[in-house]
Coordinates of C-alpha atoms in Angstrom, one line a residue:
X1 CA -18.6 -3.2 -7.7
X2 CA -17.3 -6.6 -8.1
X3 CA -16.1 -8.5 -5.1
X4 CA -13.0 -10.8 -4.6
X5 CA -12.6 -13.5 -2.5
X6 CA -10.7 -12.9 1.1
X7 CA -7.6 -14.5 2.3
X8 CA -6.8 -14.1 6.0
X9 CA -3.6 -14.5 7.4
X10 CA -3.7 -13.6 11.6
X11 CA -6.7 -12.4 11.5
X12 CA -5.8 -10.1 8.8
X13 CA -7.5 -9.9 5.4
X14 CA -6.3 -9.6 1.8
X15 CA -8.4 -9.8 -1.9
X16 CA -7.4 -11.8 -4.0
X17 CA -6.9 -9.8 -7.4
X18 CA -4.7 -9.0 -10.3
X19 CA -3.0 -5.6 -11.3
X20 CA -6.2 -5.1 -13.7
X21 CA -8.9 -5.9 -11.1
X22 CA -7.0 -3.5 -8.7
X23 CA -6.7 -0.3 -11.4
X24 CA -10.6 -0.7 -12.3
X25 CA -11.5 -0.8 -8.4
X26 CA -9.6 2.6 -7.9
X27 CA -10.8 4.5 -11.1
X28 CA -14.3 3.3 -10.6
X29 CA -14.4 4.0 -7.2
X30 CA -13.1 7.6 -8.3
X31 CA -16.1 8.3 -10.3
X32 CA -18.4 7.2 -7.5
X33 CA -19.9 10.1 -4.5
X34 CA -18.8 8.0 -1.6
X35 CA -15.5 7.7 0.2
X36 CA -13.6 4.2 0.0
X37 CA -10.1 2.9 1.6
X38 CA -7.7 1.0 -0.3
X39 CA -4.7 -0.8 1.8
X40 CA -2.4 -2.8 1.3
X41 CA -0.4 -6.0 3.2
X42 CA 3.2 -6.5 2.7
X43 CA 5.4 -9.0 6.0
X44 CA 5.7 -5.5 7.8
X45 CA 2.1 -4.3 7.5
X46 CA 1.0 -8.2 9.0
X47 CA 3.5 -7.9 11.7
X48 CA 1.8 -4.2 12.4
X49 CA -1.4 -5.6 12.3
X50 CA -0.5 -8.6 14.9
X51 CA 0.7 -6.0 17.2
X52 CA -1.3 -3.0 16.8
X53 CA -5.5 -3.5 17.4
X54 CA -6.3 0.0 15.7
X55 CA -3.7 -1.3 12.1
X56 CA -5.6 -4.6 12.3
X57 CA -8.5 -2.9 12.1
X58 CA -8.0 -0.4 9.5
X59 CA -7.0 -3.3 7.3
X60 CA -9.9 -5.4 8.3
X61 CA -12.0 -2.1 7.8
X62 CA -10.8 -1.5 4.2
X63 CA -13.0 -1.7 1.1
X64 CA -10.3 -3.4 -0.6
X65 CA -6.5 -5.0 0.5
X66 CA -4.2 -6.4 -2.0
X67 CA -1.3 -8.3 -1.7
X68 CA 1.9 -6.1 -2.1
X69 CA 4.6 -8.4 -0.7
X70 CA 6.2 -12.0 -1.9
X71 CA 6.1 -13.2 2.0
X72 CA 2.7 -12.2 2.2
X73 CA 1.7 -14.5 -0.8
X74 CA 4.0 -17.3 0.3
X75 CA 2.3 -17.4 3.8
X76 CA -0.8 -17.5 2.2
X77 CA 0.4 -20.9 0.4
X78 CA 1.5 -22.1 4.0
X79 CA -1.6 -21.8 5.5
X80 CA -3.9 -23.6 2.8
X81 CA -4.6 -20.9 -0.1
X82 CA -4.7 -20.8 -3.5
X83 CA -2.8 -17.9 -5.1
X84 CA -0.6 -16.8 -7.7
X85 CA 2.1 -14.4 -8.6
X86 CA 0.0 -12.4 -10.5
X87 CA -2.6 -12.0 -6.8
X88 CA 0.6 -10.0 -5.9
X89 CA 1.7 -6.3 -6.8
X90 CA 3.7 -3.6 -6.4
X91 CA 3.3 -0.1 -6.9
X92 CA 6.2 1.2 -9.3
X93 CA 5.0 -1.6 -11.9
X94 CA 1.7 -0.3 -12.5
X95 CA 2.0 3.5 -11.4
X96 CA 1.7 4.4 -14.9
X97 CA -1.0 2.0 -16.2
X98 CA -2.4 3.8 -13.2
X99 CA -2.4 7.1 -14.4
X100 CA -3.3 6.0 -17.7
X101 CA -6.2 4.7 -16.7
X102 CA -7.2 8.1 -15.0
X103 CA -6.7 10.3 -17.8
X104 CA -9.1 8.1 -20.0
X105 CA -11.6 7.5 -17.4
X106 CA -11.5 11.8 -16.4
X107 CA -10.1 10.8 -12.6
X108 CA -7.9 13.4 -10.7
X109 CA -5.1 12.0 -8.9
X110 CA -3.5 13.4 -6.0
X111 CA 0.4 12.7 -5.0
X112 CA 1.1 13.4 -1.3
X113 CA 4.2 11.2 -0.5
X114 CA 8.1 11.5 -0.5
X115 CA 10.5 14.7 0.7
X116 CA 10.8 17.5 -1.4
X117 CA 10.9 17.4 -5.1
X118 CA 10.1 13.9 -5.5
X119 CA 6.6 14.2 -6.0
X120 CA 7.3 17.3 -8.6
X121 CA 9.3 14.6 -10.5
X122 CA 6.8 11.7 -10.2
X123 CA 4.2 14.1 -11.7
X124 CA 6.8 15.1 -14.4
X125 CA 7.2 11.7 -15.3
X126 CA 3.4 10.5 -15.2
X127 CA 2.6 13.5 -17.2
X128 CA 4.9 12.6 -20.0
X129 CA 2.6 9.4 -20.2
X130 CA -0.3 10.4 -19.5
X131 CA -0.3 14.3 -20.7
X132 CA -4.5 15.2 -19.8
X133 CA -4.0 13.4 -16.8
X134 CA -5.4 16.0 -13.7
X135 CA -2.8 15.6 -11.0
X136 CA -1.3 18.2 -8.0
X137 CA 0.8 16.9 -5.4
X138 CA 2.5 17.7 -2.3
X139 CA 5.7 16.5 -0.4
X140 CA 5.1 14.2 2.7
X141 CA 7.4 16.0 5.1
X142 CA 5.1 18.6 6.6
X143 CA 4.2 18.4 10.4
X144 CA 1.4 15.7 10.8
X145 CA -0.8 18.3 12.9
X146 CA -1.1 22.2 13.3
X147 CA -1.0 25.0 10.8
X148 CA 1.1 23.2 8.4
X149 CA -1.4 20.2 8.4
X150 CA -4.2 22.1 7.6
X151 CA -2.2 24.1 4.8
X152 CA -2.2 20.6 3.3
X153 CA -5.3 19.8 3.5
X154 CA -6.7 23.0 2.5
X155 CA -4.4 22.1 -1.1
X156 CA -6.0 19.1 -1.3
X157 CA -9.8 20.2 -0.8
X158 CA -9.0 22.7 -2.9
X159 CA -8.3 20.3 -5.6
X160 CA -10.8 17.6 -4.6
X161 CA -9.0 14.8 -6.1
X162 CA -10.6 11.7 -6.9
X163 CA -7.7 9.7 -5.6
X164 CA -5.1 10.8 -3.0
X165 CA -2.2 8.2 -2.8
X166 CA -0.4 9.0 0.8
X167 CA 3.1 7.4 0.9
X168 CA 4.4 8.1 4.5
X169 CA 5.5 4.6 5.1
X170 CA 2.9 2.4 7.7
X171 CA 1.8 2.7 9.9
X172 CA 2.4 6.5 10.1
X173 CA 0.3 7.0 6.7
X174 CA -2.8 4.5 7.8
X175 CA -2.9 6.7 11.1
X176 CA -3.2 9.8 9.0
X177 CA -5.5 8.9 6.7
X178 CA -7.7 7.6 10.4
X179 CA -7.4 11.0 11.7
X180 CA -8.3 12.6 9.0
X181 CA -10.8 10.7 7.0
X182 CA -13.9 12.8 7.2
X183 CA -11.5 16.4 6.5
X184 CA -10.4 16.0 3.2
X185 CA -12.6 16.0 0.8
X186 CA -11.6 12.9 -1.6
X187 CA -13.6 9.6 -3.1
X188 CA -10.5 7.5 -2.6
X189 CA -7.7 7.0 0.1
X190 CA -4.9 4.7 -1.1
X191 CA -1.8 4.2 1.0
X192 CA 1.4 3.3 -1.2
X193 CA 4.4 3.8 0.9
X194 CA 7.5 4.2 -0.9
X195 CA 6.2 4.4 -4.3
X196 CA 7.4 7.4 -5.4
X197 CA 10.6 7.2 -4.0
X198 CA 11.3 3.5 -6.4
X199 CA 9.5 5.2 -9.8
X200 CA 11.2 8.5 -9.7
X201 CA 14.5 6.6 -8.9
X202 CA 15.4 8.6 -5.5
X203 CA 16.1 5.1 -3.8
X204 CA 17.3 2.1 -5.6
X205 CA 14.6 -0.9 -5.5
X206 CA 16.7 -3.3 -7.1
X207 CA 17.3 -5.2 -10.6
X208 CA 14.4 -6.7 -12.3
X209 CA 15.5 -10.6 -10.8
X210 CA 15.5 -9.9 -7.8
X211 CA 12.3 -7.2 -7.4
X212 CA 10.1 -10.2 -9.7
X213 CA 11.1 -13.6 -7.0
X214 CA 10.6 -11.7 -3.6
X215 CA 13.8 -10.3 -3.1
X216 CA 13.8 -6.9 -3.1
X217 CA 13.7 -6.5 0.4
X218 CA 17.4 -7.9 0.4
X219 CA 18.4 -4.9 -1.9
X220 CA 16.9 -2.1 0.4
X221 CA 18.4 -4.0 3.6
X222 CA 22.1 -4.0 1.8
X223 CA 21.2 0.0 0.7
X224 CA 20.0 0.9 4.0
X225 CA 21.4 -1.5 6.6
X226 CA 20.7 0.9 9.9
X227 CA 17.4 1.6 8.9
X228 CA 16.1 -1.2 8.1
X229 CA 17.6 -4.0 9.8
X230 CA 15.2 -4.9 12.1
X231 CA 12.5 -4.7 9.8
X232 CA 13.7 -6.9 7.7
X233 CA 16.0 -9.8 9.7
X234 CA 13.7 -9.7 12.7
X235 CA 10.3 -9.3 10.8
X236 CA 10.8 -11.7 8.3
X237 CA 11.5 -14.2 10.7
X238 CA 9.2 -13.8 12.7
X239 CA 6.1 -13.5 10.5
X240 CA 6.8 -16.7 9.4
X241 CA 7.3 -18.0 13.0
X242 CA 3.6 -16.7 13.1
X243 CA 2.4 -18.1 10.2
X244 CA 3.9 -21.6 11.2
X245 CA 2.2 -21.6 14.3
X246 CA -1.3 -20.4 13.2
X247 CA -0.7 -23.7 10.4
X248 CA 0.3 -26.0 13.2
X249 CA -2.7 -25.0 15.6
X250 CA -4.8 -25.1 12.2
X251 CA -4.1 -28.6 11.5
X252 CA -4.6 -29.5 15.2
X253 CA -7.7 -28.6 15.0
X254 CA -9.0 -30.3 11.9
X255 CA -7.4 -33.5 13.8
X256 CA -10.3 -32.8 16.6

């Protein structure tokens, strides 16, 4: 399996890697008898990661972490790093090049994310691409412990997906996928958050020139002010704040 080269921002890691280094890593890992954790970092999963010891970990933990946020990248730059747009991705563009991928390399894909219905849609719509692709799916609003857990993941052991995408937003999804790593009976975890939700079109990401140059986080703030307020106008700030000071103490150190 090939490896990328790490980028660490507060003692959190990323890869470096495209869209195309990412699918092959997921479909091959599909194909091989041993379980693997894909994450991702985005300004919120960094700030989780600052804060919470176990999130850190996970990350650090991971087989493989890309770069799914334009802050993310651009504090990269800050601190030193070399990286381009293309080392950052997000999961409604490649979705389907995704699922492509799986139907020609024989990997099952399981969709556990989103409220009611939206998964049946997502599936719809990937199958319309992708017609001998083997997916099953389930909603993400089922109690995270007790009998309707273990319904779940009696579906999903049933299935024995190669992949299971999990999009309960972080850190609630990373902690689930924790708990219940050695139950469920896959090759691959692979947190996506609100994927589904922005490819079936249940919540509106944004137009195209303002998703491409780091601002779609100012379209989901206007859509969902209450919610997302302080994720966005006190996060964003103060990852940066973060970043700024680990580059300052950087630089004062190279000085000694």
């Amino acid at each position: 399996m090939e490896r990328f080269s790490e980028i660490k921002i507060l003692d959190t890691k990323f890869h470096k890697l495209t869209v195309n280094d990412l699918i092959n890593y997921i479909v091959a890992s599909g194909k091989i008898e041993q379980k693997r954790t894909i994450a991702n970092v985005n300004v919120r999963g960094i700030n989780f990661a600052y804060e919470l010891p176990w999130y850190r970990d996970f990350i650090n933990n991971a087989d493989l972490v890309f770069c799914d946020g334009f802050g993310v990248s651009l504090g990269a730059k800050i601190l030193g790093y070399q990286i381009e747009p293309a080392h950052r991705m997000t999961c409604p563009d490649y979705i389907e090049t995704l699922a492509l991928a799986c139907e020609q390399q024989n990997v099952s894909l399981f969709l556990l994310a989103g409220k009611p219905g939206v998964t049946d849609k997502a599936i719809s719509k990937l199958l319309e691409i992708a017609p001998n692709l083997r997916i099953e799916g389930h909603h993400g609003y089922f109690e995270k412990s007790g009998a309707e857990e273990e319904a779940v993941i009696e579906k999903i052991n049933k299935f024995k997906p190669d992949v299971l995408y999990i999009g309960f937003g972080m850190p609630l999804q990373e902690r689930w996928i924790q708990d219940n790593f050695h139950k469920i009976d896959t090759r691959v975890f692979l947190p996506l958050g609100a994927c589904l939700d922005f490819y079936t079109e249940s919540v509106y990401r944004g137009p195209r020139w303002l998703t491409d140059n780091g601002f779609e986080w100012l379209t989901r703030l206007i859509v969902e002010p209450n919610r997302l307020w302080k994720r966005y106008v006190v996060g964003n700030p103060l990852f940066f704040y973060r970043v700024f000071k680990q580059r300052i103490t950087q630089a004062i150190l190279v000085k000694r």
